[in-house]
Amino acid sequence: MRELVARYLNHSLSRRGFVRGLTKAGLTATAAQSVLSSVSSVSVAQTAAPAAAAASAANAAVKQFQGTGGACFAEQLIACGVKYVFGNSASEDAQFYEALVDRPQLKYILTPHEGPGAAMAAGYVKASGEPTIVMQAAVVGMANAIGQIFNASKEQTPLVVYSYRTDQSRRAGRDGFEEVANQEQIVQPITKYTWLARRPDMIPETVRRAFKAAWTPPHGPAYISWHSDYNDERPRTEIIAQDQFDPRMRVRPNPDEVERAARLLVEAKMPLLIVGDEITKAKAAAKAVRLAEMLGMPVTQVRQLYANFPETHPLWVGTVPAGTLRSQLYPKNPDVIINVGNKFQHNSPAPIVPRGPHFIDMRIDAGSMGNVFLTEVPLVADVGLGLDDLIAAVGQLMTPALKQKAAERAEEVRKYSENAKKLRALVANSPDWDQSPLIADRLTWEIAKFADPDAIIVNEAGSVAMHSFDFNPLGGRELFYYYGAHLGSGVGTAAGVKLARPNQQVICMVGDGSFIFGPTALWNMARLQLPVITVVYNNHAYSGPHSRVISNVPGGRMVQTGQFVHDYLGDPDMNMADIARGFGVAGEVVQSPAQLREALGRARQHTVDGKPYLLDVQVARKGVHWADKPWTPPIRVAEMRQKKV
Ligand SMILES: Cc1ncc(C[n+]2csc(CCOP(=O)(O)OP(=O)(O)O)c2C)c(N)n1
Ligand SMILES: [Mg+2]
């Protein structure tokens, strides 16, 4: 009966055919008439809405559409502004692929593994600010994408993900092929919106809700799904443009709080600005600079995805070294701290901002406010608009005496930051500077010297310190850091970033361990002609986990015996240039600093010619208790073999 109702509602069955079907199914003529009248009221409501919409010129953005579920899906994606679909083959999406043939504006990029594929989509979203969708085959494909959905959730990336349910609506619940109960709930804790559409005609609305949830600040991933047979049905439905359902949450802060914040800032002895990713997302770095300059206020950042303030600016005092502001060398005792756009990742029991100083907290992510810090001065706002208001309020209060005070403070900060810059440059004085294999700091320094003034650095280089780049969100070098920390994102992210920004140099710095979690995006670079330079810091090890294990069990048996089961990736050594070649990307292994410069030259030539290139740079293992040839567990099946087969 359910099928009859669906066919009647989507106009593939006449009234007479519907009643005949019902009586055949065993209903009496009266019961069949009663079902007809209740179903007809739904049908009238469905068709009345389109009629009203057509009458209204203002509603031109609402389009009536009838086609397969797959075509409805494609139509709604186009209406959402999607240009690229990142997918991995899913046979039950056949009608969607069919719909793409005559919709060339929707371009499908096949990614051979869902993890790097989702990273590529996320990289594209982050670098372009444009919507996209990632799709995979049912739960089997979704499982591979979960790591990147997790990253998107941590990084607040508006990534929309879809996979159908292989359990079709008429056989679900029987533990069928690729079926898992409550598939969509697997990702619920790491998405802003998770939904299973219950009818084919609900596909576009479900897609719209996913885009609305993902793209309403604070951003985050959304996951949608439906029974795969819905893709084959032919519902009649509405397709609606994105701007018609965007709540346009670009909000200004509470004016009373702005006034209080301005007063605290101008009266502060030593204010401190912490910048966060919402600044980059709102393209508000110039405003953050303006506020800092008005007040002669030093600026810092704790762990984030982007570099949100020009690192060459004299008010920039460097990133907080050890997670909490207590570890900050300068200023030692700020009395007013203002956060603009950082949601804070607390990695120790102590709050990042200590209790004591006044705390002004400006961000759109109200959900992350008031959890660890007190809401002394909460400025819930789009940080671009919030900074506008705060700059205006501070401007009103600035007397000549206060301006003088700010100028003196700016001079003090400048002295500190110039000195800190000199100290940072001492990295090149390391006694191991010219050694082969290279020390990681030398490699980073060489890349920084080589990179274009507006290069984009995608960094997933494990335990490597970032220095020497002088990132500058105001048109200089940009950083995409692996904040989410599910490894295997770097190469995919770099591919997506290059797709979004073809006219900027993109360099991917990646640890060997991280690289091997997700190299398949190299194939996308080769196929799409994405000239990214990938540099692998190949220390044949998990250096970070090595050091962290020792700090957890400092004098234990592992240290005494040198038996670390978890950290050595050599024996045999992996050759990343060979792996790249297999994906159609040229590259080479680099042993020494001298070779590196020449190799970087070849990398540049390849990218100028439109081709990606990979450098597998041999990097020294640093840190305590590394043997030259580390021990590996003596599991050798050769000894167990009795037959030479
Ligand atoms: C998907 C995933 N698996 C495991 C980890 C745990 N983990 C953190 S760092 C790391 C090793 C990274 O190695 P590499 O990229 O070579 O950097 P290195 O530590 O050598 O600098 C691992 C396995 C993780 N973060 N993500
Ligand atoms: Mg490594």
XYZ file of C-alpha atoms and ligand atoms in Angstrom:
672
model
C 0.000 0.000 0.000
C 2.882 2.316 0.805
C 4.146 1.953 -2.732
C 0.669 2.701 -4.135
C 0.456 5.882 -2.056
C 3.918 6.962 -3.193
C 3.024 6.337 -6.859
C -0.275 8.206 -6.504
C 1.438 11.157 -4.820
C 4.112 11.433 -7.436
C 1.491 11.286 -10.197
C 2.565 8.013 -11.722
C -0.839 6.515 -10.839
C -4.350 7.869 -11.568
C -7.112 8.136 -8.926
C -8.906 5.206 -10.487
C -5.712 3.143 -10.630
C -5.037 3.977 -7.008
C -8.494 2.850 -5.815
C -8.263 -0.283 -7.963
C -4.896 -1.068 -6.412
C -6.261 -0.616 -2.914
C -9.214 -2.929 -3.473
C -6.910 -5.494 -5.039
C -4.823 -5.274 -1.886
C -7.904 -6.327 0.081
C -9.550 -3.042 1.136
C -13.311 -2.609 0.845
C -14.561 0.018 -1.637
C -15.507 2.363 1.275
C -12.124 1.953 2.951
C -10.390 2.586 -0.385
C -12.418 5.829 -0.884
C -11.514 6.947 2.620
C -7.781 6.335 1.973
C -8.134 8.203 -1.329
C -9.646 11.273 0.306
C -7.012 11.481 3.059
C -4.164 10.933 0.599
C -5.693 13.477 -1.797
C -5.536 16.201 0.855
C -1.762 15.642 1.019
C -1.642 15.681 -2.750
C -3.621 18.949 -2.942
C -1.339 20.558 -0.377
C 1.610 19.463 -2.464
C 0.271 20.902 -5.666
C -1.277 24.004 -4.071
C 2.132 25.119 -2.815
C 3.674 25.087 -6.281
C 0.721 27.013 -7.683
C 1.113 29.719 -5.060
C 4.838 29.839 -5.607
C 4.452 30.232 -9.338
C 2.086 33.115 -8.761
C 4.602 34.941 -6.654
C 7.363 36.665 -8.583
C 9.315 37.012 -5.347
C 9.499 33.259 -5.152
C 11.272 32.837 -8.449
C 14.083 31.109 -6.572
C 11.751 28.179 -5.867
C 11.648 25.795 -8.783
C 9.235 22.886 -9.252
C 10.986 19.762 -10.354
C 10.059 16.194 -11.071
C 12.682 13.608 -11.797
C 14.537 10.723 -10.271
C 15.680 11.085 -6.679
C 19.214 11.253 -8.072
C 18.232 14.136 -10.371
C 16.468 15.958 -7.511
C 19.682 15.591 -5.513
C 21.773 17.038 -8.357
C 19.321 19.913 -8.926
C 19.366 20.893 -5.260
C 23.183 20.770 -5.141
C 23.301 23.177 -8.080
C 20.805 25.439 -6.293
C 23.071 25.306 -3.224
C 25.936 26.667 -5.324
C 27.955 23.441 -5.476
C 30.442 23.187 -8.360
C 32.460 20.141 -7.340
C 31.289 16.818 -5.959
C 34.029 14.702 -4.368
C 32.992 11.101 -4.527
C 33.922 7.488 -4.432
C 32.046 5.098 -6.621
C 28.700 3.990 -5.322
C 26.638 1.908 -7.701
C 23.345 2.703 -6.004
C 23.838 6.387 -6.847
C 23.422 5.459 -10.525
C 20.601 7.939 -11.084
C 22.721 10.719 -9.631
C 25.576 9.939 -12.042
C 23.012 9.741 -14.812
C 21.817 13.232 -13.862
C 25.365 14.606 -14.026
C 25.700 13.809 -17.735
C 23.447 16.709 -18.725
C 24.476 18.985 -15.856
C 28.097 19.823 -16.681
C 28.100 22.655 -14.154
C 28.245 19.980 -11.438
C 31.691 18.399 -11.727
C 32.367 15.034 -10.136
C 35.886 14.335 -8.865
C 36.521 10.654 -8.251
C 38.783 10.162 -5.253
C 40.252 6.670 -4.884
C 40.065 6.650 -1.076
C 37.330 8.406 0.877
C 39.660 9.799 3.580
C 41.958 11.869 1.348
C 38.891 12.547 -0.822
C 37.089 14.175 2.098
C 40.293 16.025 3.030
C 40.439 17.347 -0.536
C 36.852 18.563 -0.293
C 37.552 20.190 3.079
C 40.694 21.841 1.688
C 38.649 23.182 -1.212
C 35.975 24.564 1.126
C 38.556 26.184 3.418
C 40.499 27.798 0.578
C 37.537 28.879 -1.561
C 34.780 29.591 0.951
C 32.491 27.788 -1.492
C 30.162 24.871 -0.789
C 30.849 21.344 -1.878
C 29.704 17.830 -1.062
C 31.499 14.579 -0.351
C 29.761 11.319 -1.176
C 30.588 7.684 -0.645
C 29.160 4.209 -0.961
C 26.930 3.498 2.012
C 28.432 2.754 5.410
C 31.484 1.076 3.897
C 32.589 4.311 2.247
C 31.446 6.533 5.082
C 33.637 4.608 7.528
C 36.717 5.717 5.595
C 35.616 9.354 5.609
C 34.911 9.535 9.342
C 38.424 10.726 10.196
C 38.008 13.756 7.991
C 34.479 14.396 9.261
C 36.091 14.461 12.697
C 38.692 16.975 11.453
C 35.938 19.105 9.931
C 34.105 19.068 13.233
C 37.208 20.150 15.192
C 38.140 22.730 12.573
C 34.562 23.962 12.077
C 34.635 23.327 8.344
C 31.239 23.419 6.612
C 31.597 20.052 4.924
C 28.440 18.306 3.731
C 28.691 14.531 3.481
C 26.225 12.078 1.954
C 26.103 8.336 1.596
C 23.040 6.288 0.784
C 21.876 3.368 2.850
C 22.309 0.158 0.967
C 19.344 -1.248 2.881
C 16.504 -0.249 0.611
C 13.244 0.923 2.110
C 11.476 -2.364 1.378
C 14.093 -4.688 2.816
C 15.767 -2.658 5.569
C 16.338 -4.244 8.947
C 17.156 -7.732 7.670
C 20.926 -7.427 8.154
C 21.391 -7.263 4.406
C 24.466 -6.575 2.317
C 26.481 -3.609 3.678
C 23.686 -2.863 6.129
C 24.302 -1.494 9.588
C 21.628 -0.338 11.981
C 21.278 3.436 12.353
C 24.049 4.238 9.901
C 23.651 7.993 10.215
C 23.995 7.875 13.967
C 27.571 6.652 13.692
C 28.677 10.171 12.783
C 26.160 12.079 14.845
C 28.577 13.153 17.617
C 30.889 14.772 15.071
C 28.322 16.572 12.921
C 26.108 19.612 13.383
C 23.221 17.946 11.577
C 22.566 14.302 10.827
C 19.457 13.149 9.052
C 17.947 10.241 7.214
C 15.396 11.401 4.622
C 12.181 9.381 4.997
C 10.725 9.865 1.503
C 12.174 10.469 -1.979
C 10.503 13.878 -2.268
C 12.300 14.921 0.928
C 15.739 14.566 -0.711
C 16.109 18.256 -1.686
C 14.877 19.518 1.672
C 17.285 17.205 3.468
C 20.125 18.506 1.279
C 19.072 22.092 2.023
C 19.037 21.492 5.746
C 22.502 19.981 5.615
C 23.867 23.024 3.772
C 22.058 25.396 6.086
C 23.415 23.678 9.207
C 26.958 23.392 7.877
C 27.122 26.974 6.619
C 25.422 28.750 9.513
C 28.180 29.971 11.856
C 29.802 28.413 13.774
C 30.401 26.150 10.799
C 30.707 22.384 10.989
C 30.070 19.192 9.047
C 26.633 17.770 8.250
C 25.777 14.218 7.236
C 22.762 13.091 5.236
C 21.555 9.757 3.999
C 18.566 8.001 2.483
C 17.567 4.555 1.330
C 19.196 4.043 -2.040
C 15.912 3.095 -3.788
C 14.769 6.704 -3.295
C 17.332 7.697 -5.929
C 15.403 5.665 -8.502
C 11.905 6.973 -7.759
C 10.463 10.031 -9.515
C 9.193 12.450 -6.884
C 7.796 15.890 -7.596
C 9.506 18.370 -5.350
C 10.838 21.888 -4.821
C 14.370 23.013 -5.620
C 15.336 26.167 -3.728
C 18.344 28.471 -4.043
C 20.712 28.667 -1.085
C 20.106 32.355 -0.381
C 16.429 31.578 0.254
C 17.151 29.439 3.311
C 20.344 31.013 4.657
C 19.519 32.640 8.028
C 22.312 35.135 7.274
C 23.701 34.963 10.783
C 26.073 37.895 10.510
C 25.317 39.319 13.904
C 26.608 42.389 15.737
C 27.591 42.191 19.404
C 25.524 43.557 22.268
C 26.263 47.335 22.303
C 26.428 47.511 26.125
C 29.091 44.806 26.175
C 30.995 46.594 23.405
C 31.047 49.711 25.580
C 32.367 47.753 28.590
C 34.989 46.032 26.476
C 36.194 49.339 25.019
C 36.455 50.910 28.461
C 38.444 47.974 29.865
C 40.789 48.030 26.884
C 41.587 51.737 26.954
C 42.142 51.685 30.722
C 44.342 48.577 30.662
C 47.976 48.768 31.676
C 48.892 45.902 29.395
C 46.113 44.472 27.213
C 46.747 41.337 25.152
C 44.945 40.196 22.004
C 44.551 36.483 21.230
C 43.582 35.901 17.607
C 41.646 32.931 16.259
C 40.398 31.313 13.074
C 37.113 33.217 12.957
C 39.229 36.232 11.935
C 40.485 34.471 8.808
C 37.034 33.077 8.044
C 35.494 36.556 8.316
C 38.436 38.071 6.347
C 38.876 40.462 9.260
C 42.664 40.361 9.821
C 43.067 44.016 8.793
C 40.532 44.982 11.455
C 42.389 42.973 14.115
C 45.558 44.836 13.114
C 43.719 48.151 13.391
C 42.413 47.415 16.896
C 45.861 46.268 18.074
C 47.496 49.389 16.626
C 44.975 51.769 18.216
C 45.834 50.340 21.609
C 49.524 49.465 21.135
C 48.399 45.987 22.149
C 50.596 42.873 21.770
C 49.080 39.975 19.804
C 49.452 36.226 20.189
C 47.703 33.006 19.154
C 47.138 29.580 20.631
C 46.775 26.435 18.500
C 44.698 27.234 15.406
C 44.307 26.199 11.814
C 45.331 29.495 10.211
C 47.898 32.188 10.924
C 45.431 34.946 11.792
C 47.752 37.938 12.249
C 50.754 39.177 10.237
C 53.794 37.608 11.889
C 55.999 40.432 10.642
C 53.969 43.034 12.511
C 55.841 44.691 15.406
C 52.916 43.952 17.750
C 53.114 40.194 17.040
C 54.796 38.524 20.021
C 54.708 34.935 18.769
C 52.506 31.909 19.338
C 51.968 30.790 22.926
C 54.721 28.199 23.378
C 53.162 25.607 25.692
C 49.424 25.818 25.386
C 48.500 28.194 28.221
C 49.200 31.905 28.524
C 51.239 31.229 31.678
C 53.977 29.947 29.350
C 53.986 33.195 27.361
C 57.326 34.997 27.688
C 55.873 38.406 26.957
C 53.811 40.170 28.166
C 54.136 38.411 31.498
C 51.193 39.977 33.328
C 48.522 41.285 30.985
C 45.656 42.833 32.968
C 43.046 42.721 30.165
C 42.923 39.861 27.665
C 40.715 39.920 24.606
C 40.069 36.876 22.477
C 38.842 37.437 18.942
C 37.632 34.289 17.224
C 39.508 31.451 18.956
C 37.383 28.621 20.355
C 40.327 27.388 22.470
C 41.490 23.814 22.693
C 42.355 23.083 26.316
C 44.995 20.398 26.445
C 45.777 20.738 30.123
C 43.532 21.047 33.180
C 44.584 24.703 33.544
C 42.529 27.142 31.491
C 44.470 28.664 28.585
C 43.597 32.146 29.850
C 44.385 32.220 33.584
C 41.887 33.501 36.129
C 42.669 37.029 37.257
C 42.959 39.354 34.275
C 39.761 40.790 32.829
C 38.624 38.663 29.911
C 36.750 39.892 26.839
C 35.561 37.083 24.596
C 34.480 37.852 21.012
C 33.336 34.988 18.783
C 30.313 33.722 16.914
C 30.700 30.315 18.558
C 28.551 31.073 21.606
C 28.385 27.333 22.349
C 32.060 27.277 23.258
C 31.775 30.354 25.497
C 31.317 30.216 29.249
C 32.439 26.598 29.527
C 35.926 27.127 30.913
C 36.210 30.897 31.078
C 33.731 33.165 32.780
C 31.574 35.320 30.532
C 32.853 38.565 31.961
C 32.455 40.489 28.686
C 30.859 38.234 26.051
C 30.702 39.665 22.541
C 28.762 37.123 20.507
C 29.272 38.366 16.973
C 30.571 37.882 13.511
C 34.101 38.993 14.369
C 34.277 41.308 11.343
C 31.232 43.248 12.535
C 32.293 42.900 16.170
C 35.691 44.422 15.443
C 34.041 47.281 13.535
C 31.914 48.108 16.569
C 34.748 47.731 19.045
C 37.106 49.867 16.957
C 34.443 52.588 16.808
C 33.844 52.409 20.586
C 37.565 52.487 21.409
C 37.991 55.397 18.990
C 35.359 57.373 20.893
C 37.231 56.909 24.170
C 40.780 57.608 23.013
C 42.006 60.888 24.479
C 45.412 62.365 23.541
C 46.803 61.042 26.853
C 45.546 57.525 26.107
C 46.970 57.695 22.588
C 50.316 58.653 24.058
C 50.150 55.696 26.470
C 49.306 53.346 23.583
C 52.210 54.660 21.496
C 54.651 54.077 24.372
C 53.348 50.565 24.854
C 53.637 49.856 21.121
C 57.284 50.886 21.299
C 57.929 48.529 24.219
C 56.257 45.665 22.354
C 58.233 46.425 19.202
C 61.508 46.140 21.134
C 60.465 42.738 22.435
C 59.294 41.432 19.057
C 62.445 42.587 17.258
C 64.591 40.833 19.786
C 62.440 37.695 19.595
C 62.859 37.732 15.815
C 66.652 37.798 16.202
C 66.466 34.890 18.632
C 64.286 32.902 16.229
C 66.861 33.399 13.484
C 69.392 31.566 15.675
C 67.797 28.336 14.525
C 70.358 28.458 11.693
C 73.226 28.318 14.228
C 72.579 24.697 15.073
C 75.779 22.632 14.985
C 73.868 20.062 12.920
C 72.773 22.625 10.333
C 74.686 21.092 7.407
C 74.238 17.460 8.345
C 72.839 14.685 6.162
C 70.219 13.430 6.706
C 68.932 16.927 7.286
C 67.643 18.209 10.572
C 63.967 19.102 10.251
C 64.628 22.771 11.096
C 67.001 23.077 8.137
C 64.420 21.623 5.791
C 61.725 23.994 7.061
C 64.128 26.935 6.734
C 65.004 25.985 3.139
C 61.330 25.632 2.200
C 60.608 29.028 3.758
C 63.446 30.586 1.736
C 62.165 28.913 -1.427
C 58.426 29.645 -1.038
C 56.714 32.420 -3.018
C 55.750 35.580 -1.100
C 52.092 34.504 -1.297
C 52.632 30.738 -1.024
C 50.097 28.580 0.787
C 51.663 26.122 3.213
C 49.612 23.057 4.081
C 51.297 21.613 7.137
C 50.958 18.066 8.398
C 54.591 17.681 9.280
C 54.233 15.814 12.541
C 56.446 17.094 15.334
C 58.177 19.708 13.164
C 58.361 23.295 14.455
C 56.987 25.946 12.103
C 59.339 28.859 11.749
C 60.795 31.294 9.198
C 57.663 31.663 7.050
C 56.448 35.036 8.346
C 52.836 34.185 7.565
C 50.637 37.125 6.730
C 46.894 36.838 6.165
C 46.929 40.277 4.487
C 48.061 38.967 1.110
C 51.260 37.204 2.210
C 51.939 33.555 2.933
C 49.051 31.551 4.322
C 49.011 28.543 6.613
C 46.640 25.557 6.703
C 47.615 23.626 9.816
C 46.434 20.131 10.750
C 44.444 21.340 13.744
C 41.989 18.408 13.710
C 44.905 15.935 13.937
C 43.337 12.902 12.312
C 46.380 12.195 10.162
C 46.224 11.532 6.453
C 44.688 14.892 5.595
C 47.729 16.810 4.341
C 48.062 15.627 0.739
C 44.295 15.716 0.148
C 43.992 19.156 1.742
C 46.786 20.501 -0.467
C 45.067 19.133 -3.586
C 41.775 20.789 -2.584
C 43.497 24.075 -1.739
C 45.215 24.141 -5.132
C 41.918 23.418 -6.893
C 40.451 26.448 -5.120
C 43.500 28.701 -5.595
C 45.199 27.705 -8.847
C 47.161 30.963 -8.993
C 49.055 30.560 -5.741
C 51.978 28.264 -5.036
C 50.874 25.422 -2.747
C 53.474 23.513 -0.725
C 52.460 20.527 1.371
C 54.779 19.743 4.285
C 54.030 16.286 5.616
C 55.629 13.753 7.970
C 56.366 10.288 6.571
C 53.911 8.703 8.990
C 51.215 11.238 8.143
C 51.870 10.965 4.406
C 51.405 7.222 4.351
C 47.934 7.562 5.896
C 46.692 9.354 2.789
C 48.842 9.464 -0.376
C 46.039 8.637 -2.823
C 45.290 12.317 -3.431
C 48.576 12.403 -5.396
C 46.700 10.628 -8.146
C 44.110 13.420 -8.122
C 46.932 15.955 -8.387
C 48.292 14.133 -11.429
C 44.921 13.698 -13.069
C 43.584 17.193 -12.439
C 46.965 18.802 -13.164
C 47.232 20.348 -9.718
C 50.847 21.504 -9.472
C 51.421 21.066 -5.735
C 54.901 20.566 -4.269
C 54.745 17.872 -1.597
C 57.708 17.661 0.778
C 57.867 14.562 2.975
C 59.892 14.893 6.190
C 61.030 11.303 6.051
C 62.620 10.339 9.373
C 61.355 6.762 8.935
C 59.635 7.117 12.274
C 56.807 8.354 14.392
C 59.026 10.844 16.171
C 56.240 12.575 18.094
C 54.786 9.366 19.564
C 58.355 8.226 20.365
C 59.038 11.280 22.533
C 55.584 11.276 24.107
C 55.833 7.622 25.137
C 59.173 8.290 26.812
C 57.785 11.281 28.682
C 54.879 9.094 29.877
C 57.184 6.268 31.066
C 60.516 8.040 31.492
C 62.789 5.479 33.120
C 60.943 2.326 32.173
C 61.831 -0.935 30.462
C 61.383 0.570 26.997
C 64.094 3.124 27.672
C 66.367 0.577 29.376
C 66.166 -1.960 26.544
C 65.577 0.326 23.549
C 62.561 -1.810 22.697
C 59.976 0.593 21.328
C 57.359 -1.396 19.452
C 55.389 1.579 18.220
C 57.567 4.159 16.544
C 59.946 2.903 13.848
C 58.828 2.957 10.206
C 62.128 1.812 8.618
C 63.536 -1.671 7.890
C 62.554 -1.709 5.080
C 62.595 2.024 4.464
C 59.625 3.404 2.591
C 60.452 5.293 -0.583
C 57.859 8.017 -0.991
C 59.173 9.116 -4.396
C 58.546 5.588 -5.706
C 55.069 5.654 -4.209
C 54.411 9.024 -5.871
C 55.570 7.674 -9.215
C 52.961 4.947 -8.920
C 50.298 7.641 -8.705
C 51.674 9.499 -11.721
C 53.584 12.159 -9.762
C 57.290 12.682 -10.418
C 59.649 13.106 -7.506
C 62.993 12.291 -5.961
C 64.715 11.294 -2.746
C 66.862 14.020 -1.192
C 69.757 13.183 1.121
C 71.601 16.436 1.774
C 71.082 20.224 2.051
C 72.952 20.778 -1.240
C 70.748 18.269 -3.068
C 67.702 19.891 -1.535
C 68.257 23.247 -3.220
C 68.611 21.630 -6.628
C 65.609 19.417 -5.999
C 63.483 22.413 -5.020
C 64.503 24.021 -8.311
C 63.253 20.960 -10.199
C 60.059 21.023 -8.155
C 59.490 24.623 -9.182
C 60.075 23.793 -12.829
C 57.537 20.982 -12.681
C 54.910 23.193 -11.096
C 55.551 25.988 -13.605
C 54.830 23.339 -16.247
C 51.587 22.480 -14.467
C 52.719 19.234 -12.831
C 52.874 18.177 -9.196
C 56.208 17.082 -7.698
C 57.249 15.252 -4.547
C 60.441 15.457 -2.500
C 61.155 12.601 -0.125
C 63.658 14.363 2.120
C 65.665 12.164 4.457
C 65.369 13.765 7.887
C 67.283 12.892 11.048
C 65.440 11.390 13.994
C 65.870 13.788 16.900
C 64.879 13.486 20.523
C 66.059 11.174 23.273
C 66.783 7.443 23.006
C 66.919 7.019 19.260
C 69.334 4.303 18.201
C 71.037 4.694 14.817
C 69.350 1.514 13.763
C 66.293 1.211 15.984
C 65.185 -2.156 17.273
C 62.164 -3.744 15.649
C 60.078 -6.619 17.037
C 61.632 -9.955 15.976
C 58.575 -11.255 14.202
C 59.969 -13.049 11.161
C 57.693 -15.516 9.484
C 60.646 -16.917 7.523
C 61.573 -18.943 10.609
C 58.112 -20.481 10.769
C 58.010 -21.483 7.141
C 58.333 -25.142 6.449
C 57.412 -25.042 2.783
C 58.959 -22.813 0.175
C 55.671 -21.478 -1.052
C 44.719 8.689 11.853
C 45.654 8.838 12.992
N 46.241 7.738 13.483
C 47.126 7.833 14.504
C 47.399 9.051 15.063
C 48.381 9.139 16.238
N 49.636 9.812 15.820
C 49.899 11.066 16.202
S 51.353 11.612 15.607
C 51.646 10.153 14.795
C 52.901 9.950 13.997
C 53.146 10.971 12.950
O 54.311 10.599 12.264
P 55.028 11.536 11.232
O 54.052 12.165 10.345
O 56.114 10.749 10.605
O 55.630 12.716 12.136
P 56.834 12.649 13.197
O 56.208 12.278 14.508
O 57.837 11.662 12.751
O 57.362 14.052 13.235
C 50.621 9.248 15.028
C 50.599 7.891 14.467
C 46.722 10.178 14.538
N 46.910 11.403 15.022
N 45.876 10.053 13.492
Mg 58.109 10.771 10.833
